[in-house]
Coordinates of C-alpha atoms in Angstrom, one line a residue:
M1 CA 35.7 -21.8 -11.6
E2 CA 34.6 -23.4 -8.3
P3 CA 36.8 -26.6 -7.6
D4 CA 35.5 -29.9 -8.4
P5 CA 33.8 -31.2 -4.9
A6 CA 35.2 -34.9 -5.5
D7 CA 38.5 -33.3 -5.9
L8 CA 37.7 -31.1 -3.1
A9 CA 37.1 -33.1 -0.5
T10 CA 40.4 -35.6 -2.1
F11 CA 42.9 -33.0 -1.1
R12 CA 41.6 -32.1 1.9
R13 CA 42.2 -35.5 2.7
R14 CA 45.8 -35.8 1.9
V15 CA 46.4 -32.4 3.2
S16 CA 44.9 -33.3 6.7
S17 CA 47.1 -37.1 6.4
A18 CA 49.6 -34.5 5.9
R19 CA 49.8 -33.3 8.4
S20 CA 49.2 -36.2 11.3
S21 CA 51.1 -38.4 9.7
N22 CA 54.7 -36.4 9.6
E23 CA 55.3 -35.4 13.3
A24 CA 59.0 -33.6 12.4
A25 CA 57.8 -31.8 8.9
W26 CA 54.8 -30.2 11.0
E27 CA 56.8 -28.9 14.1
S28 CA 59.9 -27.5 11.9
S29 CA 57.0 -26.0 9.7
R30 CA 56.8 -23.3 12.1
R31 CA 59.7 -21.9 10.6
L32 CA 58.6 -21.7 7.5
I33 CA 56.1 -19.1 8.1
V34 CA 57.9 -16.9 10.4
T35 CA 57.2 -13.1 8.6
D36 CA 61.7 -13.1 7.8
A37 CA 61.0 -16.6 6.2
L38 CA 57.1 -15.9 4.4
P39 CA 57.9 -14.6 1.5
A40 CA 60.6 -17.5 0.3
T41 CA 58.0 -19.8 1.2
L42 CA 55.3 -18.5 -0.4
D43 CA 57.8 -18.4 -3.7
A44 CA 58.8 -22.1 -3.0
L45 CA 55.2 -23.2 -2.2
T46 CA 53.9 -21.7 -5.8
R47 CA 56.5 -23.1 -7.4
A48 CA 55.2 -26.8 -6.2
V49 CA 51.4 -26.0 -6.7
Q50 CA 52.8 -25.1 -10.4
S51 CA 54.4 -28.2 -10.8
S52 CA 51.8 -30.6 -9.2
P53 CA 49.0 -32.8 -10.5
I54 CA 47.0 -31.5 -8.4
S55 CA 43.3 -31.4 -10.3
E56 CA 42.7 -28.1 -12.9
S57 CA 39.5 -27.6 -10.9
L58 CA 41.7 -26.2 -7.4
K59 CA 45.2 -25.3 -8.6
P60 CA 44.3 -22.2 -10.0
K61 CA 42.2 -20.9 -6.9
L62 CA 45.7 -22.5 -5.2
L63 CA 47.9 -20.6 -6.3
D64 CA 45.4 -17.3 -6.4
A65 CA 44.9 -17.6 -2.0
L66 CA 49.1 -18.2 -2.6
Q67 CA 49.5 -14.9 -4.8
R68 CA 47.1 -12.7 -2.3
H69 CA 49.2 -13.7 0.7
H70 CA 52.3 -12.3 -1.5
Q71 CA 49.7 -9.0 -2.2
S72 CA 48.6 -8.9 1.7
Q73 CA 45.2 -9.2 1.3
P74 CA 44.4 -11.1 4.7
S75 CA 40.4 -11.6 4.4
S76 CA 40.1 -12.9 0.7
R77 CA 43.3 -15.3 1.1
S78 CA 42.1 -16.8 5.0
E79 CA 38.5 -17.8 3.3
T80 CA 39.9 -19.5 0.0
L81 CA 42.4 -21.3 2.2
K82 CA 40.2 -22.2 4.7
E83 CA 38.4 -24.0 2.0
L84 CA 40.2 -25.3 0.5
T85 CA 42.2 -27.0 3.1
G86 CA 39.8 -26.8 6.1
L87 CA 41.8 -25.2 8.1
P88 CA 43.1 -22.2 9.2
P89 CA 45.5 -19.8 7.0
S90 CA 48.8 -20.3 9.1
K91 CA 48.3 -24.4 9.8
A92 CA 46.5 -24.3 5.9
L93 CA 50.4 -23.1 5.3
R94 CA 52.2 -25.1 6.9
A95 CA 50.4 -28.7 5.9
L96 CA 50.9 -27.0 2.4
C97 CA 54.3 -27.0 2.9
V98 CA 54.4 -30.8 4.3
L99 CA 52.0 -31.9 1.5
F100 CA 54.8 -30.7 -0.9
G101 CA 58.1 -30.9 0.9
I102 CA 59.1 -27.5 1.1
R103 CA 61.4 -27.9 3.9
G104 CA 62.9 -26.0 6.7
A105 CA 66.5 -25.2 4.8
I106 CA 64.4 -22.1 4.0
A107 CA 64.8 -20.5 7.4
P108 CA 67.5 -21.3 9.1
K109 CA 66.5 -21.8 13.1
W110 CA 69.4 -19.5 13.9
P111 CA 70.3 -16.1 11.7
T112 CA 74.1 -15.2 10.4
P113 CA 76.1 -12.4 11.5
E114 CA 75.4 -9.6 9.2
I115 CA 79.1 -9.0 8.8
T116 CA 81.7 -8.4 6.8
P117 CA 85.3 -9.9 7.2
Q118 CA 86.8 -6.2 6.6
A119 CA 83.9 -5.0 8.8
V120 CA 85.1 -7.1 11.8
E121 CA 88.6 -6.7 11.1
T122 CA 88.6 -3.0 11.1
F123 CA 86.1 -3.0 14.4
V124 CA 89.3 -5.3 16.2
R125 CA 91.8 -2.5 15.6
S126 CA 89.9 -0.1 16.9
H127 CA 88.6 -0.9 20.1
N128 CA 90.1 -2.1 22.8
N129 CA 87.9 -5.0 23.7
P130 CA 87.2 -7.5 20.7
F131 CA 84.2 -9.2 22.5
D132 CA 81.9 -5.9 22.5
L133 CA 81.3 -7.3 18.8
L134 CA 77.9 -8.6 20.3
L135 CA 77.0 -5.0 20.4
E136 CA 77.7 -3.9 17.2
T137 CA 76.6 -6.9 14.6
T138 CA 73.5 -8.9 14.1
P139 CA 72.9 -10.9 15.6
A140 CA 74.6 -10.8 18.8
S141 CA 75.4 -14.4 19.1
L142 CA 78.3 -16.5 20.4
L143 CA 79.9 -19.9 20.4
E144 CA 81.7 -20.9 23.3
L145 CA 84.0 -24.1 22.9
G146 CA 85.2 -26.0 26.3
A147 CA 83.1 -24.0 29.2
G148 CA 84.0 -25.7 31.8
D149 CA 82.3 -24.5 34.9
L150 CA 80.5 -21.6 32.9
S151 CA 82.3 -18.5 34.5
F152 CA 83.3 -17.0 31.5
A153 CA 79.1 -17.4 29.8
E154 CA 78.3 -15.6 33.1
Q155 CA 80.5 -13.0 33.4
L156 CA 79.4 -12.4 29.3
V157 CA 75.5 -13.0 29.8
E158 CA 76.1 -10.1 33.1
Q159 CA 78.2 -7.7 31.2
Y160 CA 76.4 -7.6 27.5
V161 CA 72.9 -8.5 28.6
P162 CA 72.0 -5.6 30.0
A163 CA 73.3 -3.7 27.0
L164 CA 71.3 -5.9 24.4
R165 CA 68.2 -5.2 26.6
E166 CA 67.9 -1.5 26.3
H167 CA 67.8 -2.0 22.7
D168 CA 65.0 -5.0 22.3
R169 CA 67.3 -7.5 21.6
T170 CA 68.5 -11.0 23.2
L171 CA 72.1 -12.6 23.0
I172 CA 72.1 -15.8 21.2
L173 CA 74.7 -17.9 23.7
H174 CA 75.7 -21.8 22.9
S175 CA 77.9 -23.8 25.1
L176 CA 79.8 -27.1 24.9
D177 CA 81.8 -29.3 26.8
R178 CA 83.6 -33.0 26.7
L179 CA 83.2 -33.5 30.1
N180 CA 79.7 -36.3 31.0
P181 CA 78.0 -34.2 33.0
D182 CA 77.5 -37.7 35.1
S183 CA 80.5 -38.4 35.4
R184 CA 82.9 -37.9 39.0
L185 CA 85.7 -37.1 36.4
G186 CA 86.6 -33.4 36.3
G187 CA 85.8 -32.1 39.5
P188 CA 85.3 -28.3 38.9
L189 CA 84.9 -27.8 35.5
H190 CA 82.0 -29.0 35.2
A191 CA 79.1 -27.0 34.8
N192 CA 78.0 -25.3 37.9
P193 CA 74.8 -26.0 38.3
I194 CA 73.4 -22.3 39.9
R195 CA 75.7 -20.6 36.6
L196 CA 73.6 -23.0 34.0
R197 CA 70.1 -21.8 36.0
T198 CA 70.6 -18.5 36.2
I199 CA 71.4 -18.3 32.2
R200 CA 68.6 -20.2 31.2
E201 CA 66.2 -18.5 33.3
N202 CA 66.9 -15.5 32.2
P203 CA 64.6 -14.3 29.2
S204 CA 66.7 -12.1 27.3
V205 CA 69.7 -14.8 26.2
Q206 CA 69.0 -17.5 24.2
F207 CA 70.9 -19.6 25.9
S208 CA 71.4 -23.8 25.1
F209 CA 74.4 -26.2 27.2
H210 CA 75.7 -29.2 25.4
G211 CA 78.0 -31.2 28.1
N212 CA 79.3 -35.2 27.0
Q213 CA 80.3 -33.0 23.7
D214 CA 82.8 -33.5 21.8
M215 CA 83.4 -30.2 19.7
F216 CA 85.1 -31.5 16.4
A217 CA 81.4 -34.1 16.1
L218 CA 78.4 -31.7 16.0
Q219 CA 76.7 -33.9 13.3
A220 CA 73.9 -34.4 15.5
L221 CA 73.3 -31.0 17.2
D222 CA 73.7 -29.1 13.6
Q223 CA 71.0 -31.6 12.0
T224 CA 68.1 -30.9 14.6
E225 CA 69.3 -27.4 14.5
R226 CA 70.2 -26.6 18.7
L227 CA 73.6 -24.9 16.6
A228 CA 73.7 -21.9 15.0
A229 CA 75.4 -22.7 10.9
R230 CA 78.1 -19.1 12.3
Y231 CA 78.1 -17.3 15.2
A232 CA 79.6 -13.4 15.6
I233 CA 81.4 -14.8 17.8
V234 CA 83.5 -18.8 18.4
T235 CA 85.6 -18.4 21.5
C236 CA 87.7 -20.9 24.0
W237 CA 89.6 -20.6 26.8
A238 CA 92.6 -22.8 27.9
P239 CA 92.7 -24.5 24.7
A240 CA 93.4 -28.5 26.2
T241 CA 97.3 -29.1 26.7
P242 CA 97.9 -31.4 25.2
T243 CA 94.8 -31.8 22.6
F244 CA 96.4 -28.7 21.1
A245 CA 99.5 -29.0 21.7
Y246 CA 100.8 -31.6 19.5
E247 CA 100.0 -30.9 15.3
P248 CA 99.3 -34.3 14.2
T249 CA 99.7 -33.1 10.7
R250 CA 103.8 -31.7 11.7
L251 CA 104.4 -35.0 14.2
S252 CA 104.5 -38.7 14.0
S253 CA 102.4 -40.4 16.5
D254 CA 105.4 -42.0 18.1
I255 CA 106.9 -38.7 18.3
I256 CA 104.1 -37.3 19.9
D257 CA 103.7 -40.8 22.5
T258 CA 107.5 -39.9 23.6
E259 CA 106.5 -36.3 24.3
L260 CA 103.9 -37.3 26.1
R261 CA 105.5 -40.0 28.2
R262 CA 108.5 -37.0 28.8
T263 CA 105.6 -34.3 29.9
K264 CA 103.4 -35.7 31.5
G265 CA 104.3 -39.3 32.2
H266 CA 103.2 -43.1 31.4
S267 CA 99.1 -43.2 31.3
R268 CA 96.6 -46.0 31.0
Q269 CA 93.1 -47.0 30.1
I270 CA 91.6 -47.9 33.6
R271 CA 88.1 -48.2 34.9
H272 CA 87.7 -45.7 37.8
E273 CA 84.5 -46.3 40.3
K274 CA 82.6 -48.1 37.4
E275 CA 83.6 -45.4 34.7
A276 CA 86.4 -45.3 31.8
A277 CA 89.5 -43.0 33.3
L278 CA 93.1 -42.2 32.1
E279 CA 95.4 -43.3 34.7
V280 CA 98.8 -40.9 34.6
L281 CA 101.9 -42.0 36.7
H282 CA 103.1 -38.9 37.1
G283 CA 106.2 -37.4 39.9
G284 CA 105.0 -40.2 41.7
R285 CA 101.7 -39.9 42.0
S286 CA 99.0 -41.5 40.5
L287 CA 96.5 -39.1 38.6
V288 CA 93.2 -40.1 37.1
F289 CA 91.5 -38.3 34.1
P290 CA 88.9 -38.6 31.5
P291 CA 89.3 -41.1 28.5
W292 CA 90.0 -38.9 26.2
K293 CA 92.2 -36.3 28.0
F294 CA 95.1 -38.0 25.9
E295 CA 93.3 -37.2 22.3
I296 CA 95.6 -35.2 20.1
R297 CA 93.7 -32.6 17.6
G298 CA 96.3 -30.0 17.0
P299 CA 95.6 -26.5 16.5
L300 CA 94.8 -27.0 12.6
A301 CA 91.6 -28.9 13.6
L302 CA 90.3 -26.3 16.7
L303 CA 91.7 -23.1 14.2
E304 CA 89.2 -24.6 11.4
L305 CA 86.7 -25.1 13.7
M306 CA 86.4 -21.6 15.1
A307 CA 86.9 -20.2 11.5
N308 CA 84.5 -22.7 9.9
R309 CA 81.9 -21.5 12.6
G310 CA 82.7 -17.7 13.8
A311 CA 83.2 -14.2 11.9
L312 CA 85.4 -13.6 14.8
C313 CA 87.7 -16.2 16.6
I314 CA 89.1 -15.8 20.1
L315 CA 91.6 -17.5 22.1
G316 CA 91.9 -16.3 25.8
A317 CA 94.0 -17.7 28.7
V318 CA 96.5 -20.2 26.1
D319 CA 99.9 -21.7 27.7
S320 CA 102.7 -21.4 26.3
Q321 CA 102.9 -24.9 24.8
V322 CA 99.5 -24.2 23.0
F323 CA 100.4 -21.4 21.9
W324 CA 104.0 -21.4 20.4
E325 CA 102.5 -24.5 18.2
I326 CA 99.0 -22.8 17.0
L327 CA 101.9 -19.6 16.2
S328 CA 103.3 -21.7 14.2
Q329 CA 100.1 -22.7 12.1
L330 CA 99.8 -19.0 11.8
I331 CA 102.8 -18.5 10.0
E332 CA 103.8 -18.1 6.6
S333 CA 107.0 -19.2 7.1
P334 CA 107.9 -23.3 6.9
D335 CA 111.0 -22.8 8.8
V336 CA 108.5 -22.8 12.1
R337 CA 107.1 -25.7 11.5
P338 CA 109.6 -27.7 10.7
P339 CA 108.2 -31.5 10.9
D340 CA 109.2 -34.4 13.3
V341 CA 110.0 -31.8 16.1
A342 CA 108.8 -31.4 19.3
L343 CA 108.8 -26.9 19.9
N344 CA 110.4 -27.7 23.3
P345 CA 110.8 -24.2 25.1
E346 CA 114.8 -24.5 24.6
L347 CA 114.0 -24.5 20.6
I348 CA 111.5 -22.1 20.7
P349 CA 113.9 -19.3 20.7
S350 CA 115.9 -20.1 17.9
L351 CA 112.8 -21.5 16.1
F352 CA 111.1 -18.1 16.2
G353 CA 114.0 -15.6 16.0
E354 CA 113.4 -12.1 16.0
I355 CA 109.3 -13.6 16.1
Y356 CA 110.2 -14.8 19.5
Q357 CA 112.1 -11.9 20.7
R358 CA 109.7 -10.0 19.7
L359 CA 106.9 -11.3 21.6
S360 CA 108.9 -11.7 24.5
E361 CA 109.7 -8.2 24.7
L362 CA 105.5 -7.6 25.2
K363 CA 104.1 -6.8 28.7
E364 CA 100.7 -7.9 30.2
G365 CA 98.1 -6.1 28.8
D366 CA 100.0 -4.9 25.5
R367 CA 98.3 -6.1 22.0
C368 CA 100.3 -6.4 18.5
S369 CA 99.5 -7.5 14.8
L370 CA 101.4 -10.8 14.0
A371 CA 101.0 -9.6 10.5
D372 CA 103.6 -6.5 12.0
L373 CA 106.5 -9.6 12.5
T374 CA 106.2 -11.3 10.1
P375 CA 103.8 -12.8 6.9
L376 CA 100.9 -14.5 7.9
R377 CA 99.9 -18.0 6.2
R378 CA 98.6 -16.9 2.4
E379 CA 96.1 -20.9 2.7
M380 CA 94.8 -23.0 6.7
P381 CA 94.8 -26.8 5.3
R382 CA 91.6 -28.0 6.5
V383 CA 92.1 -31.6 8.5
L384 CA 88.5 -31.9 9.8
P385 CA 86.2 -33.9 7.2
T386 CA 84.8 -31.7 4.3
Q387 CA 80.9 -30.4 5.1
A388 CA 79.3 -28.0 3.7
V389 CA 79.5 -25.5 6.0
A390 CA 83.1 -24.7 4.5
T391 CA 84.7 -26.1 1.7
S392 CA 86.1 -23.2 -0.3
P393 CA 90.0 -22.6 1.5
F394 CA 90.1 -20.3 4.4
R395 CA 92.7 -17.4 5.7
F396 CA 92.8 -15.5 8.6
R397 CA 92.8 -11.9 7.6
M398 CA 94.3 -10.5 11.1
V399 CA 96.0 -11.9 14.1
E400 CA 97.0 -10.2 17.1
I401 CA 98.4 -11.2 19.7
R402 CA 98.0 -9.8 23.6
R403 CA 99.9 -11.3 26.4
G404 CA 98.2 -11.6 29.8
A405 CA 94.9 -13.6 31.1
R406 CA 93.0 -11.2 32.7
F407 CA 91.9 -7.8 30.7
D408 CA 89.8 -4.6 32.2
L409 CA 86.3 -4.8 30.7
I410 CA 86.8 -8.3 28.7
P411 CA 85.3 -11.2 30.3
A412 CA 87.1 -14.4 31.6
S413 CA 86.8 -18.0 32.6
S414 CA 87.5 -19.4 36.4
T415 CA 90.9 -20.5 34.5
A416 CA 92.3 -17.3 33.7
E417 CA 91.6 -16.5 36.8
K418 CA 93.9 -18.8 37.8
F419 CA 96.8 -18.1 36.2
R420 CA 97.2 -15.7 38.9
D421 CA 98.5 -18.6 41.2
M422 CA 100.5 -19.8 39.1
A423 CA 103.8 -18.2 39.5
E424 CA 105.6 -21.6 37.8
E425 CA 103.7 -20.7 34.9
S426 CA 104.7 -17.9 32.3
S427 CA 102.1 -15.2 31.4
P428 CA 99.5 -17.3 28.6
W429 CA 98.7 -15.3 26.0
F430 CA 95.4 -13.4 24.1
L431 CA 94.7 -14.5 20.4
T432 CA 91.7 -12.3 18.4
L433 CA 91.3 -13.8 14.6
V434 CA 89.4 -12.8 12.0
P435 CA 89.2 -15.9 9.2
E436 CA 87.6 -14.9 5.6
S437 CA 86.8 -18.1 3.1
T438 CA 89.1 -17.6 0.0
P439 CA 90.7 -18.9 -3.1
V440 CA 93.5 -16.8 -2.0
S441 CA 95.2 -16.2 -5.0
D442 CA 97.0 -12.2 -4.1

């Protein structure tokens, strides 16, 4: 049965209006017709057409055209879709998606890693360099938290892109940093413009850098799909002190404030060259930092964020203060998490006991599994606002500890390099963690 001319004219007007009146939906519809997404899109369109009130003289022919797409009959589907919509096949499908409310959730912009926690753990145990996972899993994707001057990102690209390119693969690399690129505060920790341009211009890297970005406020980036829901690897180099050196679920705000004054000095919010800043008076000197420098988030927030976003989590160049606070949250025994007791260097040896002794014996480059020293925490508490990305309990099925800042063939940040010249600082730590979401019951 041929479509009624009046019904056909009305339908074409609706298709045209849908295409022109919703620009955002029209743009996002591009992803719905790529090869991997097309079958799901055609299924969704078929269901939508079947339940729609469009004319019975049009519905059978439209359903037949969609079925022919499934059966890969290009000539007949092209003719029918063009007859019904007045548009070429690809634009016709996109316009139908807009008209019937088929949205981008069907086809995420960024693919998620195709690897299980068990496979990640097996890989880490058998390889010296955890970043080599990028060569073994699809996609090769990494999220860097606190990217700083992009020295790590530069090394990562130089080391892995040639091997990926040989197999016609690209590197997905997304970098975040809280420093505002327009601020004069932060000095050498700002993204290096030459590195930024070089990485952006590399055709084998899907790169984005987001400055002035709080890592715990990613909603806007997620809603516009500028970040992936999950990456093969999430890494953070030199997690900030004091931001992650105190756990607010364990220490009261009064205890934290007292410790900050004792170790960092008195501080106050000021205006510095027309921008908000934090002035810290320490050792007779006045130091100026970004205004959020002393915001305390604690290791639980960092660990949860990384576990939500990565199949593998890597923390490099972790200073001793942050390391022991993080470690206290990874161990099952609550004895290492005494309430309202700051983990100062004098207390740590007695509090951690044999764990401290064994870890202190590690030489530069040595590595050990934390589970060989003590049971890992069976269920990590969630402290971030509940989101769809992660609502079930989680834990780390493996935590590997390595001593040192730099290791052969492992890319690192410039902060890791600087530890070599910090005679007053003890050797930092390197943590490799494998998360899994689980209703822990074993």
